């Protein structure tokens, strides 16, 4: 089960010693190779010699997405172009794309991290795995692909776009594992069910990430497909998929902290919070050459524990993500995360994880309509039954988020299915 015992099962002292050694090297690298970092550190009066170990990390400045945008495209690269063997970029829906570069060593470490995740999910060289994240500038496809090859599994590079072909090959090739977004896995399960193929597949594990999903959704999809579903986390700025992943105990995601040092800080004060408390996740890359980042603010909200896991790994674990601080909606002054709606819907039963939140402002008052797909067997022509169900859903959501909402039931299969990162919110207030 454990793929890299020497790295994933170290004592805390050994881990800290390794992190200290690597941090000192990383700080020297950015100071000497990246003008932007040198100036930032000089402005704070910090010299590389001031950083003697991991305990000095809080002396260092934070890095944000804006820093990457200000230095677009390659300004934070710490290796000459001749050593950069690959670039990836984020879609940049809210501004310029953020571009990241990898040296050959970075790619090797990335594949090892993804391989560790897959091994933790029970995938071995005996497995056939479909990679159904998008290939291209998005890190999902190629990141998962290299990791699966590193492990020696047989890789089927599906990408996204043709679910029919994917399910046919899943059956014909005897596919045993799949890597895709959780929302796409749901769509795949739905397609298999519609075609009466659920009992014709050999799938045993799914490694899903790139978007928030609830524990309720993970359990639902496990039950539907008769598999074990794992949560894999990552972000392009830090590496891509494989920064952290949960194990068969599903009690938090193990961070590959020999390469990525995690801190949890208050999103308001930026002061570190205690283990177990929720805050913003911050990462420092300890071994990256192409684009090492110091104290990168991910905006992802989670908590951390450093207790040893039942699986034997000693690496720090982060809890399932509630969402990003910038995904949080403020509706009539109340903080709402889409994941709260998903959890409430799945807990009540009879509904599907397909929902859309429409936020608007009418007469200076915020409104929230939640469109919900119910399971076919609950969808009835009887107006009275539908009204009762609508009231029940509105009640459950109100209990979960503390806000009265308008619920609209929509026909099964009418909300758009996603093959990448699902969209659950239309905020019309932003459009005016
Ligand atoms: O989504 C990398 C990735 C690909 C991760 C495939 C896992 C699987 P970005 O496009 O840069 O990179 O988006 C990163 O996605 O900051 C989180 O907000 C969100 N995210 C990623 N994984 C998870 C997860 C990839 N397991 C952003 N749970 C991150 C919740 C996730 N959110």
Short mmCIF file of C-alpha atoms and ligand atoms in Angstrom, two decimals:
data_model
loop_
_atom_site.label_atom_id
_atom_site.label_comp_id
_atom_site.label_asym_id
_atom_site.label_seq_id
_atom_site.Cartn_x
_atom_site.Cartn_y
_atom_site.Cartn_z
CA UNK A 1 0.00 0.00 0.00
CA UNK A 2 2.73 2.47 0.96
CA UNK A 3 4.64 3.50 -2.10
CA UNK A 4 7.48 5.62 -0.77
CA UNK A 5 7.82 4.55 2.83
CA UNK A 6 11.07 6.42 3.38
CA UNK A 7 9.42 9.77 2.54
CA UNK A 8 5.87 9.25 3.71
CA UNK A 9 6.58 7.59 7.06
CA UNK A 10 9.44 9.71 8.50
CA UNK A 11 9.38 10.89 12.10
CA UNK A 12 8.39 14.54 12.54
CA UNK A 13 11.96 15.43 13.50
CA UNK A 14 13.36 13.82 10.36
CA UNK A 15 10.75 15.59 8.24
CA UNK A 16 11.52 18.97 9.81
CA UNK A 17 15.25 18.50 9.29
CA UNK A 18 14.65 17.69 5.62
CA UNK A 19 12.27 20.64 5.20
CA UNK A 20 14.77 22.99 6.85
CA UNK A 21 17.59 21.91 4.58
CA UNK A 22 15.40 22.24 1.50
CA UNK A 23 13.92 25.60 2.51
CA UNK A 24 17.36 27.16 2.90
CA UNK A 25 18.24 25.97 -0.61
CA UNK A 26 14.92 27.18 -2.07
CA UNK A 27 15.30 30.64 -0.52
CA UNK A 28 18.82 30.99 -1.90
CA UNK A 29 17.58 29.89 -5.31
CA UNK A 30 14.82 32.49 -5.54
CA UNK A 31 16.99 35.25 -4.04
CA UNK A 32 19.77 34.74 -6.54
CA UNK A 33 17.72 33.77 -9.61
CA UNK A 34 14.49 35.79 -9.39
CA UNK A 35 14.77 39.56 -9.31
CA UNK A 36 11.15 39.94 -8.13
CA UNK A 37 11.79 37.84 -5.02
CA UNK A 38 15.15 39.48 -4.34
CA UNK A 39 13.53 42.92 -4.36
CA UNK A 40 10.65 41.72 -2.21
CA UNK A 41 13.02 40.27 0.37
CA UNK A 42 15.32 43.29 0.27
CA UNK A 43 12.33 45.57 0.87
CA UNK A 44 11.71 43.63 4.09
CA UNK A 45 15.41 43.66 5.01
CA UNK A 46 15.72 39.88 4.70
CA UNK A 47 18.88 38.16 3.50
CA UNK A 48 18.96 34.45 2.59
CA UNK A 49 21.30 33.93 5.60
CA UNK A 50 18.42 34.94 7.93
CA UNK A 51 16.57 31.76 6.99
CA UNK A 52 18.29 28.96 8.88
CA UNK A 53 15.46 26.45 9.07
CA UNK A 54 11.75 25.83 8.65
CA UNK A 55 11.03 27.73 11.89
CA UNK A 56 12.14 30.93 10.09
CA UNK A 57 9.56 30.57 7.32
CA UNK A 58 7.23 33.19 8.79
CA UNK A 59 9.92 35.84 8.19
CA UNK A 60 9.39 35.40 4.46
CA UNK A 61 6.85 37.38 2.42
CA UNK A 62 3.71 35.81 0.94
CA UNK A 63 3.26 35.23 -2.79
CA UNK A 64 -0.15 35.68 -4.46
CA UNK A 65 -1.68 35.10 -7.87
CA UNK A 66 -1.17 38.82 -8.51
CA UNK A 67 2.60 38.33 -8.22
CA UNK A 68 2.38 35.75 -11.00
CA UNK A 69 0.26 38.09 -13.10
CA UNK A 70 2.59 41.06 -12.50
CA UNK A 71 5.53 39.02 -13.76
CA UNK A 72 3.61 37.39 -16.67
CA UNK A 73 4.65 35.22 -18.40
CA UNK A 74 8.04 33.99 -17.10
CA UNK A 75 9.16 36.59 -14.53
CA UNK A 76 9.17 34.18 -11.55
CA UNK A 77 11.05 31.42 -13.34
CA UNK A 78 14.22 30.48 -11.48
CA UNK A 79 15.79 28.32 -14.19
CA UNK A 80 17.12 29.36 -17.62
CA UNK A 81 14.78 28.66 -20.53
CA UNK A 82 17.14 25.92 -21.76
CA UNK A 83 16.28 23.93 -18.62
CA UNK A 84 12.50 24.43 -18.84
CA UNK A 85 11.01 21.37 -20.55
CA UNK A 86 7.29 22.14 -20.16
CA UNK A 87 4.91 24.99 -19.40
CA UNK A 88 1.31 24.86 -18.19
CA UNK A 89 -1.07 27.76 -17.68
CA UNK A 90 -4.31 28.46 -15.87
CA UNK A 91 -7.33 29.49 -17.90
CA UNK A 92 -7.17 33.03 -16.59
CA UNK A 93 -10.92 33.71 -16.56
CA UNK A 94 -10.44 36.60 -14.17
CA UNK A 95 -7.37 38.15 -15.74
CA UNK A 96 -4.12 37.16 -17.42
CA UNK A 97 -3.28 33.46 -17.50
CA UNK A 98 -0.80 32.35 -14.86
CA UNK A 99 2.07 30.47 -16.43
CA UNK A 100 4.23 27.85 -14.72
CA UNK A 101 7.39 26.12 -15.95
CA UNK A 102 8.97 22.77 -15.10
CA UNK A 103 12.51 21.48 -15.37
CA UNK A 104 13.05 17.79 -16.03
CA UNK A 105 13.64 17.26 -12.31
CA UNK A 106 10.35 19.05 -11.54
CA UNK A 107 8.51 16.69 -13.89
CA UNK A 108 10.17 13.68 -12.23
CA UNK A 109 9.16 14.84 -8.75
CA UNK A 110 5.64 15.63 -9.97
CA UNK A 111 5.23 12.13 -11.41
CA UNK A 112 6.53 10.62 -8.19
CA UNK A 113 4.01 12.64 -6.14
CA UNK A 114 1.12 11.57 -8.37
CA UNK A 115 2.38 7.97 -8.26
CA UNK A 116 2.34 8.13 -4.45
CA UNK A 117 -1.30 9.31 -4.60
CA UNK A 118 -2.28 6.49 -6.95
CA UNK A 119 -0.45 3.94 -4.80
CA UNK A 120 -2.31 5.25 -1.75
CA UNK A 121 -5.51 4.58 -3.69
CA UNK A 122 -4.42 0.98 -4.23
CA UNK A 123 -3.46 1.39 -7.91
CA UNK A 124 -0.54 -0.83 -9.02
CA UNK A 125 1.26 -1.78 -12.21
CA UNK A 126 -1.45 -4.42 -12.69
CA UNK A 127 -4.10 -1.74 -13.22
CA UNK A 128 -5.43 -0.10 -16.35
CA UNK A 129 -6.24 3.55 -15.73
CA UNK A 130 -8.21 6.01 -17.84
CA UNK A 131 -7.02 9.58 -17.50
CA UNK A 132 -10.12 11.67 -18.11
CA UNK A 133 -8.89 15.08 -17.01
CA UNK A 134 -8.37 17.53 -19.84
CA UNK A 135 -4.95 17.28 -21.53
CA UNK A 136 -3.30 20.53 -22.58
CA UNK A 137 -2.41 23.67 -20.64
CA UNK A 138 -4.50 22.38 -17.69
CA UNK A 139 -2.24 20.31 -15.43
CA UNK A 140 -4.81 17.55 -14.78
CA UNK A 141 -4.35 15.34 -17.85
CA UNK A 142 -0.57 15.28 -18.30
CA UNK A 143 0.06 15.40 -14.53
CA UNK A 144 -2.04 12.30 -13.83
CA UNK A 145 -0.70 10.62 -16.99
CA UNK A 146 2.97 10.86 -16.02
CA UNK A 147 2.21 9.72 -12.47
CA UNK A 148 0.32 6.66 -13.65
CA UNK A 149 3.11 5.76 -16.08
CA UNK A 150 5.68 6.23 -13.33
CA UNK A 151 3.76 3.67 -11.27
CA UNK A 152 3.77 1.30 -14.22
CA UNK A 153 0.00 1.16 -14.71
CA UNK A 154 -1.39 0.81 -18.24
CA UNK A 155 -2.51 4.32 -19.16
CA UNK A 156 -5.45 5.10 -21.44
CA UNK A 157 -5.15 8.84 -22.21
CA UNK A 158 -8.86 9.62 -22.76
CA UNK A 159 -8.92 13.35 -21.93
CA UNK A 160 -12.47 14.76 -21.88
CA UNK A 161 -15.04 15.18 -24.60
CA UNK A 162 -16.38 11.78 -25.55
CA UNK A 163 -18.16 10.04 -22.71
CA UNK A 164 -19.70 7.35 -24.90
CA UNK A 165 -16.27 6.28 -26.16
CA UNK A 166 -14.89 6.44 -22.62
CA UNK A 167 -17.56 4.11 -21.22
CA UNK A 168 -17.22 1.71 -24.14
CA UNK A 169 -13.46 1.49 -23.64
CA UNK A 170 -13.94 1.19 -19.89
CA UNK A 171 -15.92 -2.00 -20.54
CA UNK A 172 -13.85 -3.37 -23.41
CA UNK A 173 -10.39 -2.72 -21.89
CA UNK A 174 -11.38 -3.90 -18.41
CA UNK A 175 -10.40 -0.51 -16.95
CA UNK A 176 -9.82 -0.74 -13.18
CA UNK A 177 -9.10 2.89 -12.25
CA UNK A 178 -10.06 6.34 -13.49
CA UNK A 179 -8.77 9.85 -12.85
CA UNK A 180 -11.23 12.68 -13.55
CA UNK A 181 -13.14 15.49 -11.83
CA UNK A 182 -15.81 14.27 -9.39
CA UNK A 183 -18.55 15.94 -11.43
CA UNK A 184 -17.37 14.12 -14.55
CA UNK A 185 -17.31 10.83 -12.66
CA UNK A 186 -20.97 11.39 -11.81
CA UNK A 187 -21.77 11.97 -15.45
CA UNK A 188 -19.84 8.82 -16.40
CA UNK A 189 -21.79 6.83 -13.78
CA UNK A 190 -25.04 8.23 -15.15
CA UNK A 191 -24.08 7.26 -18.70
CA UNK A 192 -23.13 3.72 -17.62
CA UNK A 193 -26.45 3.40 -15.79
CA UNK A 194 -28.50 4.68 -18.72
CA UNK A 195 -26.86 2.11 -20.99
CA UNK A 196 -27.32 -0.73 -18.51
CA UNK A 197 -23.54 -1.11 -18.25
CA UNK A 198 -22.99 -0.63 -14.53
CA UNK A 199 -22.43 -4.33 -13.91
CA UNK A 200 -20.22 -4.76 -16.98
CA UNK A 201 -17.26 -2.73 -15.73
CA UNK A 202 -14.26 -3.74 -13.62
CA UNK A 203 -13.63 -0.32 -12.12
CA UNK A 204 -12.41 -0.38 -8.52
CA UNK A 205 -10.96 3.08 -7.85
CA UNK A 206 -11.49 6.70 -8.93
CA UNK A 207 -8.99 9.44 -8.14
CA UNK A 208 -10.94 12.68 -8.33
CA UNK A 209 -10.07 16.30 -7.78
CA UNK A 210 -9.62 19.75 -9.33
CA UNK A 211 -12.87 20.98 -7.75
CA UNK A 212 -14.54 20.86 -4.31
CA UNK A 213 -16.85 17.93 -3.61
CA UNK A 214 -18.53 16.79 -0.44
CA UNK A 215 -18.08 13.57 1.51
CA UNK A 216 -21.76 12.84 0.75
CA UNK A 217 -21.05 12.99 -2.97
CA UNK A 218 -17.98 10.76 -2.57
CA UNK A 219 -20.06 8.14 -0.77
CA UNK A 220 -22.88 8.37 -3.31
CA UNK A 221 -20.59 7.80 -6.25
CA UNK A 222 -18.80 4.96 -4.44
CA UNK A 223 -22.10 3.24 -3.88
CA UNK A 224 -23.37 3.76 -7.40
CA UNK A 225 -20.22 2.41 -9.04
CA UNK A 226 -19.22 -0.07 -6.33
CA UNK A 227 -15.73 1.47 -6.09
CA UNK A 228 -13.45 3.32 -3.69
CA UNK A 229 -13.27 7.04 -4.56
CA UNK A 230 -10.27 9.17 -3.55
CA UNK A 231 -9.80 12.91 -3.25
CA UNK A 232 -6.69 14.31 -4.95
CA UNK A 233 -5.69 17.94 -4.57
CA UNK A 234 -3.31 20.26 -6.30
CA UNK A 235 -2.93 23.56 -8.07
CA UNK A 236 -0.93 24.55 -11.10
CA UNK A 237 1.05 27.25 -9.28
CA UNK A 238 2.46 24.67 -6.86
CA UNK A 239 2.70 21.73 -9.29
CA UNK A 240 -0.66 20.39 -10.50
CA UNK A 241 -2.50 17.29 -9.23
CA UNK A 242 -0.72 15.30 -6.52
CA UNK A 243 0.16 17.91 -3.91
CA UNK A 244 -2.04 15.88 -1.52
CA UNK A 245 -4.38 12.89 -1.68
CA UNK A 246 -6.42 10.83 0.75
CA UNK A 247 -5.74 7.17 1.55
CA UNK A 248 -8.06 4.22 2.07
CA UNK A 249 -9.05 5.58 5.50
CA UNK A 250 -10.40 8.82 3.96
CA UNK A 251 -9.45 10.84 7.01
CA UNK A 252 -7.86 13.82 5.32
CA UNK A 253 -5.49 14.32 2.41
CA UNK A 254 -1.81 13.45 2.97
CA UNK A 255 0.38 16.35 1.89
CA UNK A 256 3.68 15.52 0.20
CA UNK A 257 5.34 17.81 2.68
CA UNK A 258 8.86 16.75 1.77
CA UNK A 259 8.25 18.82 -1.38
CA UNK A 260 5.49 21.29 -0.38
CA UNK A 261 5.54 22.89 3.05
CA UNK A 262 1.99 23.64 4.22
CA UNK A 263 0.90 26.41 6.58
CA UNK A 264 -2.64 27.36 7.58
CA UNK A 265 -3.14 31.06 8.24
CA UNK A 266 -6.08 33.28 9.08
CA UNK A 267 -7.33 34.73 5.79
CA UNK A 268 -7.96 38.05 7.59
CA UNK A 269 -4.86 38.56 9.73
CA UNK A 270 -2.50 36.21 7.83
CA UNK A 271 -1.29 34.95 11.22
CA UNK A 272 -0.81 31.16 11.56
CA UNK A 273 -3.75 29.32 13.13
CA UNK A 274 -3.52 26.26 15.40
CA UNK A 275 -3.66 22.72 14.01
CA UNK A 276 -7.32 21.69 13.59
CA UNK A 277 -8.53 25.25 12.96
CA UNK A 278 -9.79 26.28 9.54
CA UNK A 279 -7.86 28.87 7.60
CA UNK A 280 -6.23 29.56 4.25
CA UNK A 281 -3.74 27.01 2.99
CA UNK A 282 -0.31 28.42 2.10
CA UNK A 283 2.42 26.43 0.38
CA UNK A 284 6.16 26.86 -0.03
CA UNK A 285 7.70 24.64 -2.69
CA UNK A 286 10.84 23.04 -1.24
CA UNK A 287 12.36 21.38 -4.30
CA UNK A 288 10.98 23.10 -7.38
CA UNK A 289 13.48 24.51 -9.85
CA UNK A 290 11.35 25.98 -12.66
CA UNK A 291 9.12 28.24 -10.60
CA UNK A 292 9.70 27.85 -6.87
CA UNK A 293 7.11 29.76 -4.86
CA UNK A 294 7.50 31.06 -1.33
CA UNK A 295 4.44 31.09 0.96
CA UNK A 296 1.94 30.98 -1.90
CA UNK A 297 -1.59 31.86 -0.75
CA UNK A 298 -3.86 29.24 -2.32
CA UNK A 299 -7.16 30.82 -1.14
CA UNK A 300 -8.29 27.25 -0.36
CA UNK A 301 -9.84 26.83 3.08
CA UNK A 302 -8.95 23.81 5.17
CA UNK A 303 -7.41 22.67 8.47
CA UNK A 304 -4.36 20.53 9.19
CA UNK A 305 -3.41 17.66 11.49
CA UNK A 306 0.06 16.24 12.02
CA UNK A 307 -1.07 13.10 13.80
CA UNK A 308 -0.02 9.77 12.35
CA UNK A 309 -2.69 8.21 10.11
CA UNK A 310 -4.07 4.69 10.54
CA UNK A 311 -2.46 3.83 7.19
CA UNK A 312 1.01 4.32 8.72
CA UNK A 313 1.88 7.54 6.92
CA UNK A 314 3.16 10.34 9.14
CA UNK A 315 2.74 13.17 6.62
CA UNK A 316 0.50 16.10 7.59
CA UNK A 317 -3.12 15.73 6.50
CA UNK A 318 -5.43 18.51 5.37
CA UNK A 319 -9.18 18.19 5.68
CA UNK A 320 -11.57 18.03 2.72
CA UNK A 321 -11.97 21.48 1.21
CA UNK A 322 -15.02 23.53 2.01
CA UNK A 323 -14.26 25.75 -0.96
CA UNK A 324 -12.07 28.70 -1.81
CA UNK A 325 -12.29 31.97 0.05
CA UNK A 326 -13.14 33.59 -3.29
CA UNK A 327 -15.92 30.99 -3.96
CA UNK A 328 -17.68 32.10 -0.84
CA UNK A 329 -20.87 34.00 -1.62
CA UNK A 330 -22.14 36.70 0.68
CA UNK A 331 -25.91 36.68 0.36
CA UNK A 332 -27.83 39.13 2.53
CA UNK A 333 -24.75 39.28 4.73
CA UNK A 334 -24.60 35.51 5.22
CA UNK A 335 -21.54 33.53 4.08
CA UNK A 336 -22.58 30.65 1.82
CA UNK A 337 -20.45 27.96 0.15
CA UNK A 338 -21.90 25.91 -2.73
CA UNK A 339 -20.61 22.78 -0.95
CA UNK A 340 -23.13 23.41 1.88
CA UNK A 341 -25.99 23.15 -0.60
CA UNK A 342 -24.54 19.97 -2.12
CA UNK A 343 -24.15 18.35 1.30
CA UNK A 344 -27.71 19.27 2.35
CA UNK A 345 -29.22 17.96 -0.88
CA UNK A 346 -27.41 14.65 -0.74
CA UNK A 347 -28.17 14.13 2.93
CA UNK A 348 -31.93 14.40 2.41
CA UNK A 349 -31.97 11.71 -0.29
CA UNK A 350 -34.01 11.64 -3.50
CA UNK A 351 -32.04 14.56 -4.94
CA UNK A 352 -28.98 14.45 -7.16
CA UNK A 353 -25.74 16.46 -6.84
CA UNK A 354 -26.89 18.43 -9.90
CA UNK A 355 -27.88 21.90 -8.76
CA UNK A 356 -27.40 25.50 -9.81
CA UNK A 357 -27.44 28.54 -7.56
CA UNK A 358 -28.77 31.73 -9.14
CA UNK A 359 -27.94 34.78 -7.07
CA UNK A 360 -29.55 38.11 -7.95
CA UNK A 361 -30.39 41.46 -6.41
CA UNK A 362 -33.99 42.68 -6.57
CA UNK A 363 -34.95 46.03 -5.00
CA UNK A 364 -31.56 46.13 -3.28
CA UNK A 365 -32.16 42.74 -1.68
CA UNK A 366 -30.10 39.66 -2.52
CA UNK A 367 -32.08 36.65 -3.70
CA UNK A 368 -31.03 33.05 -4.03
CA UNK A 369 -32.79 30.54 -6.24
CA UNK A 370 -31.56 26.97 -6.15
CA UNK A 371 -32.45 24.84 -9.15
CA UNK A 372 -32.39 21.19 -8.20
CA UNK A 373 -32.64 18.01 -10.20
CA UNK A 374 -34.43 15.25 -8.35
CA UNK A 375 -34.08 11.56 -9.04
CA UNK A 376 -36.33 10.37 -11.83
CA UNK A 377 -38.37 8.17 -9.50
CA UNK A 378 -39.23 11.20 -7.36
CA UNK A 379 -40.13 13.39 -10.30
CA UNK A 380 -43.89 13.22 -10.59
CA UNK A 381 -46.61 14.84 -12.63
CA UNK A 382 -48.61 15.39 -9.47
CA UNK A 383 -48.40 19.11 -8.71
CA UNK A 384 -49.07 18.51 -5.04
CA UNK A 385 -46.23 15.98 -4.69
CA UNK A 386 -43.82 18.31 -6.43
CA UNK A 387 -44.89 21.19 -4.19
CA UNK A 388 -44.26 19.11 -1.09
CA UNK A 389 -40.85 18.05 -2.30
CA UNK A 390 -39.96 21.66 -3.18
CA UNK A 391 -40.94 22.79 0.32
CA UNK A 392 -38.92 20.01 1.90
CA UNK A 393 -35.79 20.89 -0.10
CA UNK A 394 -36.19 24.61 0.69
CA UNK A 395 -36.44 23.72 4.37
CA UNK A 396 -33.34 21.51 4.33
CA UNK A 397 -31.30 24.18 2.53
CA UNK A 398 -32.49 26.88 4.92
CA UNK A 399 -31.41 24.72 7.85
CA UNK A 400 -27.99 24.29 6.27
CA UNK A 401 -27.20 27.87 5.32
CA UNK A 402 -29.51 29.93 7.53
CA UNK A 403 -31.16 31.72 4.62
CA UNK A 404 -34.59 31.40 3.05
CA UNK A 405 -34.20 30.32 -0.58
CA UNK A 406 -36.47 29.80 -3.55
CA UNK A 407 -36.23 26.23 -4.81
CA UNK A 408 -37.11 25.30 -8.36
CA UNK A 409 -37.27 21.63 -9.29
CA UNK A 410 -36.02 20.98 -12.78
CA UNK A 411 -36.47 17.92 -14.97
CA UNK A 412 -33.99 15.08 -14.49
CA UNK A 413 -30.97 15.53 -16.82
CA UNK A 414 -31.80 19.15 -17.62
CA UNK A 415 -28.83 20.87 -15.92
CA UNK A 416 -25.66 20.94 -17.97
CA UNK A 417 -23.20 18.08 -17.27
CA UNK A 418 -19.57 18.97 -16.75
CA UNK A 419 -16.48 17.14 -17.95
CA UNK A 420 -14.06 19.50 -16.23
CA UNK A 421 -14.58 21.79 -13.28
CA UNK A 422 -18.34 22.08 -12.64
CA UNK A 423 -20.03 25.48 -12.40
CA UNK A 424 -22.63 25.69 -9.62
CA UNK A 425 -23.20 29.44 -9.33
CA UNK A 426 -24.53 32.17 -11.58
CA UNK A 427 -24.11 35.43 -9.71
CA UNK A 428 -26.14 37.99 -11.64
CA UNK A 429 -25.13 40.71 -9.17
CA UNK A 430 -21.69 40.69 -10.77
CA UNK A 431 -23.14 41.26 -14.21
CA UNK A 432 -24.63 44.71 -13.47
O1 LIG B 1 -7.10 21.75 -10.58
C1 LIG B 1 -4.94 20.67 -10.48
C2 LIG B 1 -5.63 19.36 -10.31
C3 LIG B 1 -5.92 18.59 -11.41
C4 LIG B 1 -5.91 18.89 -9.04
C5 LIG B 1 -6.52 17.37 -11.25
C6 LIG B 1 -6.50 17.65 -8.87
C7 LIG B 1 -6.80 16.89 -9.98
P1 LIG B 1 -5.85 24.42 -11.05
O2 LIG B 1 -6.63 24.42 -12.31
O3 LIG B 1 -4.73 25.39 -10.91
O4 LIG B 1 -5.21 23.03 -10.78
O5 LIG B 1 -6.89 24.65 -9.88
C8 LIG B 1 -6.48 24.61 -8.55
O6 LIG B 1 -8.65 23.80 -7.83
O7 LIG B 1 -6.69 25.89 -5.70
C9 LIG B 1 -8.62 24.37 -5.55
O8 LIG B 1 -9.39 25.54 -5.40
C10 LIG B 1 -9.27 23.48 -6.60
N1 LIG B 1 -9.02 22.06 -6.28
C11 LIG B 1 -8.12 21.23 -6.80
N2 LIG B 1 -8.23 19.99 -6.27
C12 LIG B 1 -9.24 20.06 -5.36
C13 LIG B 1 -9.85 19.14 -4.45
C14 LIG B 1 -5.88 21.86 -10.62
N3 LIG B 1 -9.48 17.86 -4.38
C15 LIG B 1 -7.66 24.83 -7.65
N4 LIG B 1 -10.85 19.59 -3.65
C16 LIG B 1 -7.28 24.71 -6.19
C17 LIG B 1 -11.26 20.88 -3.70
C18 LIG B 1 -9.74 21.39 -5.36
N5 LIG B 1 -10.74 21.78 -4.55
#
